[in-house]
């Protein structure tokens, strides 16, 4: 059963399947999350997911089965 993922600060929502890689969901939604190694070692792709105590690495994390996942991207000020 699909769930909704909301990416902030972009305010973009996308439907995803539980267990789907978070980085793939972001890419499909047109959201760019910087990546490096794609194995979780470099921490470049870290994002905050509401309800989790620590940041997660989008390249190795998956969408939860919650009805709504809220993902906060870290944005570098320009």
PDB file of N, CA and C in Angstrom:
ATOM      1  N   UNK A   1       0.845  -1.172   0.000  1.00  0.00           N
ATOM      2  CA  UNK A   1       0.000   0.000   0.000  1.00  0.00           C
ATOM      3  C   UNK A   1       0.899   1.246   0.000  1.00  0.00           C
ATOM      4  N   UNK A   2       0.700   2.139  -0.925  1.00  0.00           N
ATOM      5  CA  UNK A   2       1.551   3.334  -1.021  1.00  0.00           C
ATOM      6  C   UNK A   2       1.403   4.256   0.184  1.00  0.00           C
ATOM      7  N   UNK A   3       2.475   4.965   0.475  1.00  0.00           N
ATOM      8  CA  UNK A   3       2.489   5.970   1.534  1.00  0.00           C
ATOM      9  C   UNK A   3       2.934   7.289   0.906  1.00  0.00           C
ATOM     10  N   UNK A   4       2.749   8.373   1.628  1.00  0.00           N
ATOM     11  CA  UNK A   4       3.130   9.685   1.136  1.00  0.00           C
ATOM     12  C   UNK A   4       4.423  10.125   1.805  1.00  0.00           C
ATOM     13  N   UNK A   5       5.330  10.659   1.008  1.00  0.00           N
ATOM     14  CA  UNK A   5       6.577  11.220   1.518  1.00  0.00           C
ATOM     15  C   UNK A   5       6.570  12.710   1.183  1.00  0.00           C
ATOM     16  N   UNK A   6       6.810  13.538   2.197  1.00  0.00           N
ATOM     17  CA  UNK A   6       6.861  14.988   2.037  1.00  0.00           C
ATOM     18  C   UNK A   6       8.293  15.437   2.234  1.00  0.00           C
ATOM     19  N   UNK A   7       8.860  16.093   1.222  1.00  0.00           N
ATOM     20  CA  UNK A   7      10.221  16.611   1.304  1.00  0.00           C
ATOM     21  C   UNK A   7      10.171  18.096   1.636  1.00  0.00           C
ATOM     22  N   UNK A   8      10.843  18.472   2.708  1.00  0.00           N
ATOM     23  CA  UNK A   8      10.955  19.868   3.119  1.00  0.00           C
ATOM     24  C   UNK A   8      12.400  20.301   2.985  1.00  0.00           C
ATOM     25  N   UNK A   9      12.714  21.503   2.688  1.00  0.00           N
ATOM     26  CA  UNK A   9      11.848  22.674   2.657  1.00  0.00           C
ATOM     27  C   UNK A   9      11.142  22.862   1.319  1.00  0.00           C
ATOM     28  N   UNK A  10      11.254  21.911   0.404  1.00  0.00           N
ATOM     29  CA  UNK A  10      10.694  22.054  -0.943  1.00  0.00           C
ATOM     30  C   UNK A  10       9.168  21.967  -0.990  1.00  0.00           C
ATOM     31  N   UNK A  11       8.583  21.341   0.029  1.00  0.00           N
ATOM     32  CA  UNK A  11       7.131  21.119   0.087  1.00  0.00           C
ATOM     33  C   UNK A  11       6.649  20.303  -1.102  1.00  0.00           C
ATOM     34  N   UNK A  12       7.393  19.256  -1.415  1.00  0.00           N
ATOM     35  CA  UNK A  12       7.058  18.350  -2.519  1.00  0.00           C
ATOM     36  C   UNK A  12       6.623  17.016  -1.916  1.00  0.00           C
ATOM     37  N   UNK A  13       5.473  16.531  -2.352  1.00  0.00           N
ATOM     38  CA  UNK A  13       5.007  15.224  -1.900  1.00  0.00           C
ATOM     39  C   UNK A  13       5.057  14.241  -3.059  1.00  0.00           C
ATOM     40  N   UNK A  14       5.273  12.991  -2.696  1.00  0.00           N
ATOM     41  CA  UNK A  14       5.330  11.929  -3.691  1.00  0.00           C
ATOM     42  C   UNK A  14       4.830  10.645  -3.032  1.00  0.00           C
ATOM     43  N   UNK A  15       4.231   9.802  -3.816  1.00  0.00           N
ATOM     44  CA  UNK A  15       3.769   8.504  -3.343  1.00  0.00           C
ATOM     45  C   UNK A  15       4.922   7.512  -3.470  1.00  0.00           C
ATOM     46  N   UNK A  16       5.049   6.645  -2.469  1.00  0.00           N
ATOM     47  CA  UNK A  16       6.134   5.665  -2.476  1.00  0.00           C
ATOM     48  C   UNK A  16       5.658   4.375  -1.825  1.00  0.00           C
ATOM     49  N   UNK A  17       6.381   3.321  -2.085  1.00  0.00           N
ATOM     50  CA  UNK A  17       6.101   2.027  -1.461  1.00  0.00           C
ATOM     51  C   UNK A  17       6.978   1.870  -0.219  1.00  0.00           C
ATOM     52  N   UNK A  18       6.445   1.345   0.886  1.00  0.00           N
ATOM     53  CA  UNK A  18       7.292   1.058   2.044  1.00  0.00           C
ATOM     54  C   UNK A  18       8.449   0.153   1.617  1.00  0.00           C
ATOM     55  N   UNK A  19       9.641   0.482   2.091  1.00  0.00           N
ATOM     56  CA  UNK A  19      10.827  -0.292   1.739  1.00  0.00           C
ATOM     57  C   UNK A  19      11.562   0.233   0.525  1.00  0.00           C
ATOM     58  N   UNK A  20      10.970   1.191  -0.185  1.00  0.00           N
ATOM     59  CA  UNK A  20      11.617   1.776  -1.358  1.00  0.00           C
ATOM     60  C   UNK A  20      12.770   2.674  -0.896  1.00  0.00           C
ATOM     61  N   UNK A  21      13.917   2.633  -1.551  1.00  0.00           N
ATOM     62  CA  UNK A  21      15.043   3.475  -1.154  1.00  0.00           C
ATOM     63  C   UNK A  21      14.671   4.961  -1.186  1.00  0.00           C
ATOM     64  N   UNK A  22      14.979   5.658  -0.106  1.00  0.00           N
ATOM     65  CA  UNK A  22      14.632   7.066   0.029  1.00  0.00           C
ATOM     66  C   UNK A  22      15.260   7.922  -1.061  1.00  0.00           C
ATOM     67  N   UNK A  23      16.479   7.616  -1.438  1.00  0.00           N
ATOM     68  CA  UNK A  23      17.154   8.379  -2.487  1.00  0.00           C
ATOM     69  C   UNK A  23      16.418   8.240  -3.823  1.00  0.00           C
ATOM     70  N   UNK A  24      15.913   7.059  -4.125  1.00  0.00           N
ATOM     71  CA  UNK A  24      15.150   6.843  -5.356  1.00  0.00           C
ATOM     72  C   UNK A  24      13.842   7.628  -5.344  1.00  0.00           C
ATOM     73  N   UNK A  25      13.193   7.661  -4.188  1.00  0.00           N
ATOM     74  CA  UNK A  25      11.938   8.402  -4.063  1.00  0.00           C
ATOM     75  C   UNK A  25      12.187   9.890  -4.288  1.00  0.00           C
ATOM     76  N   UNK A  26      13.252  10.406  -3.689  1.00  0.00           N
ATOM     77  CA  UNK A  26      13.598  11.821  -3.855  1.00  0.00           C
ATOM     78  C   UNK A  26      13.865  12.133  -5.327  1.00  0.00           C
ATOM     79  N   UNK A  27      14.626  11.284  -5.973  1.00  0.00           N
ATOM     80  CA  UNK A  27      14.956  11.501  -7.390  1.00  0.00           C
ATOM     81  C   UNK A  27      13.697  11.521  -8.248  1.00  0.00           C
ATOM     82  N   UNK A  28      12.786  10.579  -7.982  1.00  0.00           N
ATOM     83  CA  UNK A  28      11.534  10.521  -8.742  1.00  0.00           C
ATOM     84  C   UNK A  28      10.692  11.776  -8.521  1.00  0.00           C
ATOM     85  N   UNK A  29      10.816  12.391  -7.336  1.00  0.00           N
ATOM     86  CA  UNK A  29      10.056  13.604  -7.012  1.00  0.00           C
ATOM     87  C   UNK A  29      10.740  14.866  -7.529  1.00  0.00           C
ATOM     88  N   UNK A  30      11.926  14.703  -8.132  1.00  0.00           N
ATOM     89  CA  UNK A  30      12.652  15.864  -8.634  1.00  0.00           C
ATOM     90  C   UNK A  30      13.458  16.572  -7.558  1.00  0.00           C
ATOM     91  N   UNK A  31      13.669  15.896  -6.432  1.00  0.00           N
ATOM     92  CA  UNK A  31      14.429  16.447  -5.314  1.00  0.00           C
ATOM     93  C   UNK A  31      15.871  15.970  -5.410  1.00  0.00           C
ATOM     94  N   UNK A  32      16.809  16.899  -5.326  1.00  0.00           N
ATOM     95  CA  UNK A  32      18.221  16.541  -5.378  1.00  0.00           C
ATOM     96  C   UNK A  32      18.764  16.418  -3.958  1.00  0.00           C
ATOM     97  N   UNK A  33      19.249  15.245  -3.641  1.00  0.00           N
ATOM     98  CA  UNK A  33      19.956  15.016  -2.378  1.00  0.00           C
ATOM     99  C   UNK A  33      21.384  14.697  -2.771  1.00  0.00           C
ATOM    100  N   UNK A  34      22.350  15.515  -2.334  1.00  0.00           N
ATOM    101  CA  UNK A  34      23.747  15.254  -2.692  1.00  0.00           C
ATOM    102  C   UNK A  34      24.165  13.856  -2.244  1.00  0.00           C
ATOM    103  N   UNK A  35      24.948  13.203  -3.070  1.00  0.00           N
ATOM    104  CA  UNK A  35      25.440  11.862  -2.742  1.00  0.00           C
ATOM    105  C   UNK A  35      26.931  11.775  -3.004  1.00  0.00           C
ATOM    106  N   UNK A  36      27.527  10.786  -2.420  1.00  0.00           N
ATOM    107  CA  UNK A  36      28.952  10.553  -2.626  1.00  0.00           C
ATOM    108  C   UNK A  36      29.186   9.096  -2.954  1.00  0.00           C
ATOM    109  N   UNK A  37      29.325   8.302  -1.918  1.00  0.00           N
ATOM    110  CA  UNK A  37      29.721   6.903  -2.095  1.00  0.00           C
ATOM    111  C   UNK A  37      28.571   5.968  -2.470  1.00  0.00           C
ATOM    112  N   UNK A  38      27.326   6.350  -2.149  1.00  0.00           N
ATOM    113  CA  UNK A  38      26.136   5.517  -2.361  1.00  0.00           C
ATOM    114  C   UNK A  38      26.162   4.215  -1.571  1.00  0.00           C
ATOM    115  N   UNK A  39      26.981   4.166  -0.523  1.00  0.00           N
ATOM    116  CA  UNK A  39      27.052   2.994   0.357  1.00  0.00           C
ATOM    117  C   UNK A  39      26.837   3.365   1.818  1.00  0.00           C
ATOM    118  N   UNK A  40      26.572   4.654   2.098  1.00  0.00           N
ATOM    119  CA  UNK A  40      26.311   5.086   3.458  1.00  0.00           C
ATOM    120  C   UNK A  40      27.532   5.450   4.271  1.00  0.00           C
ATOM    121  N   UNK A  41      28.707   5.398   3.673  1.00  0.00           N
ATOM    122  CA  UNK A  41      29.938   5.649   4.418  1.00  0.00           C
ATOM    123  C   UNK A  41      30.307   7.126   4.511  1.00  0.00           C
ATOM    124  N   UNK A  42      29.908   7.925   3.536  1.00  0.00           N
ATOM    125  CA  UNK A  42      30.388   9.313   3.486  1.00  0.00           C
ATOM    126  C   UNK A  42      29.450  10.307   4.183  1.00  0.00           C
ATOM    127  N   UNK A  43      28.217   9.931   4.432  1.00  0.00           N
ATOM    128  CA  UNK A  43      27.229  10.763   5.130  1.00  0.00           C
ATOM    129  C   UNK A  43      26.828  12.024   4.366  1.00  0.00           C
ATOM    130  N   UNK A  44      27.182  12.157   3.100  1.00  0.00           N
ATOM    131  CA  UNK A  44      26.823  13.347   2.332  1.00  0.00           C
ATOM    132  C   UNK A  44      25.308  13.413   2.118  1.00  0.00           C
ATOM    133  N   UNK A  45      24.655  12.282   2.021  1.00  0.00           N
ATOM    134  CA  UNK A  45      23.222  12.241   1.700  1.00  0.00           C
ATOM    135  C   UNK A  45      22.327  12.237   2.942  1.00  0.00           C
ATOM    136  N   UNK A  46      22.828  12.645   4.071  1.00  0.00           N
ATOM    137  CA  UNK A  46      22.027  12.563   5.296  1.00  0.00           C
ATOM    138  C   UNK A  46      20.859  13.549   5.251  1.00  0.00           C
ATOM    139  N   UNK A  47      19.747  13.069   5.783  1.00  0.00           N
ATOM    140  CA  UNK A  47      18.519  13.850   5.884  1.00  0.00           C
ATOM    141  C   UNK A  47      17.906  13.550   7.247  1.00  0.00           C
ATOM    142  N   UNK A  48      17.034  14.433   7.711  1.00  0.00           N
ATOM    143  CA  UNK A  48      16.309  14.194   8.955  1.00  0.00           C
ATOM    144  C   UNK A  48      14.919  13.688   8.610  1.00  0.00           C
ATOM    145  N   UNK A  49      14.508  12.630   9.268  1.00  0.00           N
ATOM    146  CA  UNK A  49      13.173  12.088   9.073  1.00  0.00           C
ATOM    147  C   UNK A  49      12.413  12.291  10.382  1.00  0.00           C
ATOM    148  N   UNK A  50      11.279  12.972  10.297  1.00  0.00           N
ATOM    149  CA  UNK A  50      10.504  13.225  11.514  1.00  0.00           C
ATOM    150  C   UNK A  50      10.161  11.915  12.193  1.00  0.00           C
ATOM    151  N   UNK A  51      10.324  11.907  13.511  1.00  0.00           N
ATOM    152  CA  UNK A  51      10.046  10.712  14.294  1.00  0.00           C
ATOM    153  C   UNK A  51      11.279   9.871  14.568  1.00  0.00           C
ATOM    154  N   UNK A  52      12.398  10.203  13.935  1.00  0.00           N
ATOM    155  CA  UNK A  52      13.646   9.481  14.179  1.00  0.00           C
ATOM    156  C   UNK A  52      14.606  10.425  14.899  1.00  0.00           C
ATOM    157  N   UNK A  53      15.323   9.893  15.870  1.00  0.00           N
ATOM    158  CA  UNK A  53      16.201  10.716  16.701  1.00  0.00           C
ATOM    159  C   UNK A  53      17.421  11.254  15.969  1.00  0.00           C
ATOM    160  N   UNK A  54      17.951  10.485  15.053  1.00  0.00           N
ATOM    161  CA  UNK A  54      19.189  10.866  14.369  1.00  0.00           C
ATOM    162  C   UNK A  54      18.974  10.961  12.869  1.00  0.00           C
ATOM    163  N   UNK A  55      19.809  11.755  12.190  1.00  0.00           N
ATOM    164  CA  UNK A  55      19.724  11.801  10.725  1.00  0.00           C
ATOM    165  C   UNK A  55      19.964  10.416  10.130  1.00  0.00           C
ATOM    166  N   UNK A  56      19.385  10.200   8.957  1.00  0.00           N
ATOM    167  CA  UNK A  56      19.593   8.941   8.241  1.00  0.00           C
ATOM    168  C   UNK A  56      20.307   9.235   6.934  1.00  0.00           C
ATOM    169  N   UNK A  57      20.920   8.225   6.369  1.00  0.00           N
ATOM    170  CA  UNK A  57      21.575   8.358   5.070  1.00  0.00           C
ATOM    171  C   UNK A  57      20.597   7.898   4.004  1.00  0.00           C
ATOM    172  N   UNK A  58      20.217   8.842   3.127  1.00  0.00           N
ATOM    173  CA  UNK A  58      19.178   8.570   2.136  1.00  0.00           C
ATOM    174  C   UNK A  58      19.550   7.446   1.177  1.00  0.00           C
ATOM    175  N   UNK A  59      20.843   7.223   0.963  1.00  0.00           N
ATOM    176  CA  UNK A  59      21.253   6.190  -0.005  1.00  0.00           C
ATOM    177  C   UNK A  59      21.025   4.778   0.510  1.00  0.00           C
ATOM    178  N   UNK A  60      20.961   4.602   1.842  1.00  0.00           N
ATOM    179  CA  UNK A  60      20.780   3.256   2.386  1.00  0.00           C
ATOM    180  C   UNK A  60      19.521   3.128   3.244  1.00  0.00           C
ATOM    181  N   UNK A  61      18.739   4.208   3.341  1.00  0.00           N
ATOM    182  CA  UNK A  61      17.513   4.175   4.132  1.00  0.00           C
ATOM    183  C   UNK A  61      16.313   3.984   3.222  1.00  0.00           C
ATOM    184  N   UNK A  62      15.270   3.409   3.792  1.00  0.00           N
ATOM    185  CA  UNK A  62      14.076   3.145   3.005  1.00  0.00           C
ATOM    186  C   UNK A  62      12.875   3.864   3.600  1.00  0.00           C
ATOM    187  N   UNK A  63      11.837   3.973   2.814  1.00  0.00           N
ATOM    188  CA  UNK A  63      10.592   4.599   3.242  1.00  0.00           C
ATOM    189  C   UNK A  63       9.925   3.688   4.262  1.00  0.00           C
ATOM    190  N   UNK A  64       9.430   4.295   5.346  1.00  0.00           N
ATOM    191  CA  UNK A  64       8.752   3.500   6.376  1.00  0.00           C
ATOM    192  C   UNK A  64       7.322   3.201   5.952  1.00  0.00           C
ATOM    193  N   UNK A  65       6.656   2.403   6.741  1.00  0.00           N
ATOM    194  CA  UNK A  65       5.273   2.057   6.426  1.00  0.00           C
ATOM    195  C   UNK A  65       4.283   3.034   7.055  1.00  0.00           C
ATOM    196  N   UNK A  66       4.782   4.127   7.664  1.00  0.00           N
ATOM    197  CA  UNK A  66       3.892   5.151   8.211  1.00  0.00           C
ATOM    198  C   UNK A  66       3.075   5.761   7.084  1.00  0.00           C
ATOM    199  N   UNK A  67       1.910   6.280   7.416  1.00  0.00           N
ATOM    200  CA  UNK A  67       1.055   6.904   6.406  1.00  0.00           C
ATOM    201  C   UNK A  67       1.728   8.095   5.735  1.00  0.00           C
ATOM    202  N   UNK A  68       2.538   8.833   6.514  1.00  0.00           N
ATOM    203  CA  UNK A  68       3.217  10.011   5.988  1.00  0.00           C
ATOM    204  C   UNK A  68       4.622  10.056   6.556  1.00  0.00           C
ATOM    205  N   UNK A  69       5.614  10.168   5.693  1.00  0.00           N
ATOM    206  CA  UNK A  69       6.995  10.367   6.113  1.00  0.00           C
ATOM    207  C   UNK A  69       7.384  11.780   5.736  1.00  0.00           C
ATOM    208  N   UNK A  70       7.923  12.532   6.695  1.00  0.00           N
ATOM    209  CA  UNK A  70       8.359  13.895   6.438  1.00  0.00           C
ATOM    210  C   UNK A  70       9.878  13.907   6.486  1.00  0.00           C
ATOM    211  N   UNK A  71      10.492  14.299   5.365  1.00  0.00           N
ATOM    212  CA  UNK A  71      11.944  14.286   5.215  1.00  0.00           C
ATOM    213  C   UNK A  71      12.433  15.722   5.103  1.00  0.00           C
ATOM    214  N   UNK A  72      13.334  16.099   5.990  1.00  0.00           N
ATOM    215  CA  UNK A  72      13.940  17.433   5.962  1.00  0.00           C
ATOM    216  C   UNK A  72      15.310  17.333   5.331  1.00  0.00           C
ATOM    217  N   UNK A  73      15.471  17.990   4.191  1.00  0.00           N
ATOM    218  CA  UNK A  73      16.788  18.048   3.560  1.00  0.00           C
ATOM    219  C   UNK A  73      17.617  19.122   4.248  1.00  0.00           C
ATOM    220  N   UNK A  74      18.898  18.889   4.346  1.00  0.00           N
ATOM    221  CA  UNK A  74      19.796  19.910   4.852  1.00  0.00           C
ATOM    222  C   UNK A  74      20.163  20.800   3.672  1.00  0.00           C
ATOM    223  N   UNK A  75      19.900  22.080   3.794  1.00  0.00           N
ATOM    224  CA  UNK A  75      20.139  23.014   2.706  1.00  0.00           C
ATOM    225  C   UNK A  75      21.287  23.922   3.081  1.00  0.00           C
ATOM    226  N   UNK A  76      22.282  23.984   2.218  1.00  0.00           N
ATOM    227  CA  UNK A  76      23.418  24.853   2.446  1.00  0.00           C
ATOM    228  C   UNK A  76      23.047  26.271   2.026  1.00  0.00           C
ATOM    229  N   UNK A  77      23.170  27.236   2.948  1.00  0.00           N
ATOM    230  CA  UNK A  77      22.832  28.613   2.564  1.00  0.00           C
ATOM    231  C   UNK A  77      23.749  29.107   1.445  1.00  0.00           C
ATOM    232  N   UNK A  78      23.189  29.905   0.542  1.00  0.00           N
ATOM    233  CA  UNK A  78      23.999  30.410  -0.570  1.00  0.00           C
ATOM    234  C   UNK A  78      24.464  31.831  -0.306  1.00  0.00           C
TER     235      UNK A  78
END
